């Protein structure tokens, strides 16, 4: 975790939030939304492995775009008026920005990249 620590922490947070959401949604509505949630998780994992293995800027852009688009879709969903919906919208926007600008953030807080 010495290399790209802000990116790694953002990715860990993203995966944890996605898994928690899958559990919460499954407990509330059952398995009807599980296939779409598994696809969302799979897309994210593919992009994450692409980013981490190839250090791909395209992968970073796509993962950022995924979060920004998810946040935008959340703005217009029927659950966006609820507190959890608003938190998730904010999460998607913030995590997308953190993922894309992780190098700049690391430089600003004084973390040196090893590699």
Tab-separated table of C-alpha atoms in Angstrom:
chain	number	residue	atom	x	y	z
A	1	UNK	CA	0.000	0.000	0.000
A	2	UNK	CA	3.062	2.232	-0.174
A	3	UNK	CA	2.336	2.991	-3.805
A	4	UNK	CA	-0.741	5.124	-4.517
A	5	UNK	CA	-2.176	4.973	-0.967
A	6	UNK	CA	-4.983	7.488	-1.578
A	7	UNK	CA	-6.148	5.514	-4.625
A	8	UNK	CA	-5.963	2.206	-2.740
A	9	UNK	CA	-7.947	3.595	0.206
A	10	UNK	CA	-10.575	5.063	-2.155
A	11	UNK	CA	-10.897	1.701	-3.902
A	12	UNK	CA	-11.222	-0.184	-0.606
A	13	UNK	CA	-13.901	2.280	0.520
A	14	UNK	CA	-15.723	1.914	-2.804
A	15	UNK	CA	-15.798	-1.882	-2.619
A	16	UNK	CA	-16.941	-1.831	1.012
A	17	UNK	CA	-19.742	0.626	0.278
A	18	UNK	CA	-20.887	-1.427	-2.719
A	19	UNK	CA	-20.946	-4.652	-0.680
A	20	UNK	CA	-22.845	-2.978	2.180
A	21	UNK	CA	-25.371	-1.581	-0.297
A	22	UNK	CA	-25.835	-5.014	-1.845
A	23	UNK	CA	-26.611	-6.468	1.577
A	24	UNK	CA	-28.969	-3.622	2.536
A	25	UNK	CA	-30.866	-3.766	-0.756
A	26	UNK	CA	-31.083	-7.560	-0.604
A	27	UNK	CA	-32.510	-7.385	2.928
A	28	UNK	CA	-35.045	-4.733	1.900
A	29	UNK	CA	-36.297	-5.951	-1.512
A	30	UNK	CA	-34.924	-9.463	-1.833
A	31	UNK	CA	-32.969	-10.809	-4.760
A	32	UNK	CA	-34.715	-8.936	-7.585
A	33	UNK	CA	-31.999	-6.248	-7.832
A	34	UNK	CA	-29.103	-8.585	-7.034
A	35	UNK	CA	-28.173	-9.355	-10.679
A	36	UNK	CA	-27.796	-5.662	-11.556
A	37	UNK	CA	-25.799	-5.040	-8.386
A	38	UNK	CA	-23.482	-7.944	-9.164
A	39	UNK	CA	-22.913	-6.491	-12.648
A	40	UNK	CA	-22.128	-3.069	-11.114
A	41	UNK	CA	-19.639	-4.686	-8.733
A	42	UNK	CA	-18.079	-6.738	-11.542
A	43	UNK	CA	-17.614	-3.650	-13.732
A	44	UNK	CA	-15.955	-1.827	-10.869
A	45	UNK	CA	-13.675	-4.772	-10.074
A	46	UNK	CA	-12.622	-5.097	-13.715
A	47	UNK	CA	-11.753	-1.391	-13.842
A	48	UNK	CA	-9.952	-1.595	-10.493
A	49	UNK	CA	-7.814	-4.552	-11.580
A	50	UNK	CA	-7.057	-2.762	-14.847
A	51	UNK	CA	-5.982	0.355	-12.959
A	52	UNK	CA	-3.852	-1.494	-10.424
A	53	UNK	CA	-2.197	-3.941	-12.801
A	54	UNK	CA	-1.554	-1.668	-15.779
A	55	UNK	CA	-1.601	1.700	-13.974
A	56	UNK	CA	-4.050	2.721	-16.664
A	57	UNK	CA	-5.115	6.343	-16.933
A	58	UNK	CA	-7.986	5.192	-19.139
A	59	UNK	CA	-9.124	2.875	-16.357
A	60	UNK	CA	-8.910	5.751	-13.861
A	61	UNK	CA	-10.996	7.914	-16.167
A	62	UNK	CA	-13.599	5.167	-16.659
A	63	UNK	CA	-13.880	4.442	-12.925
A	64	UNK	CA	-14.221	8.174	-12.253
A	65	UNK	CA	-16.853	8.443	-14.993
A	66	UNK	CA	-18.697	5.475	-13.490
A	67	UNK	CA	-18.937	7.246	-10.133
A	68	UNK	CA	-19.882	10.629	-11.576
A	69	UNK	CA	-22.576	9.070	-13.796
A	70	UNK	CA	-23.863	7.031	-10.836
A	71	UNK	CA	-24.097	10.248	-8.832
A	72	UNK	CA	-25.955	11.985	-11.661
A	73	UNK	CA	-28.406	9.095	-12.010
A	74	UNK	CA	-28.870	9.197	-8.257
A	75	UNK	CA	-29.896	12.853	-8.442
A	76	UNK	CA	-32.913	11.898	-10.517
A	77	UNK	CA	-33.884	8.688	-8.746
A	78	UNK	CA	-36.896	8.452	-6.489
A	79	UNK	CA	-34.687	7.679	-3.473
A	80	UNK	CA	-32.641	10.859	-3.824
A	81	UNK	CA	-34.815	12.790	-1.349
A	82	UNK	CA	-33.948	10.399	1.474
A	83	UNK	CA	-30.839	11.029	3.551
A	84	UNK	CA	-29.151	7.777	2.456
A	85	UNK	CA	-29.810	8.650	-1.179
A	86	UNK	CA	-28.231	12.073	-0.751
A	87	UNK	CA	-25.229	10.587	1.047
A	88	UNK	CA	-24.708	8.078	-1.762
A	89	UNK	CA	-24.946	10.794	-4.414
A	90	UNK	CA	-22.321	12.806	-2.555
A	91	UNK	CA	-20.195	9.696	-2.064
A	92	UNK	CA	-20.156	8.962	-5.796
A	93	UNK	CA	-19.139	12.508	-6.695
A	94	UNK	CA	-16.451	12.764	-4.003
A	95	UNK	CA	-14.968	9.305	-4.546
A	96	UNK	CA	-14.875	9.877	-8.308
A	97	UNK	CA	-12.911	13.086	-7.826
A	98	UNK	CA	-10.580	11.469	-5.268
A	99	UNK	CA	-9.881	8.525	-7.576
A	100	UNK	CA	-9.087	10.734	-10.546
A	101	UNK	CA	-6.978	13.267	-8.659
A	102	UNK	CA	-5.286	10.847	-6.243
A	103	UNK	CA	-1.781	11.842	-7.449
A	104	UNK	CA	-2.466	15.526	-6.797
A	105	UNK	CA	-3.965	14.750	-3.372
A	106	UNK	CA	-0.954	12.617	-2.435
A	107	UNK	CA	1.412	15.407	-3.468
A	108	UNK	CA	-0.564	17.996	-1.481
A	109	UNK	CA	-0.500	15.946	1.713
A	110	UNK	CA	3.159	15.055	1.237
A	111	UNK	CA	2.947	11.386	0.299
A	112	UNK	CA	5.696	10.391	-2.103
A	113	UNK	CA	4.959	7.719	-4.704
A	114	UNK	CA	7.296	4.748	-4.560
A	115	UNK	CA	7.654	3.720	-8.139
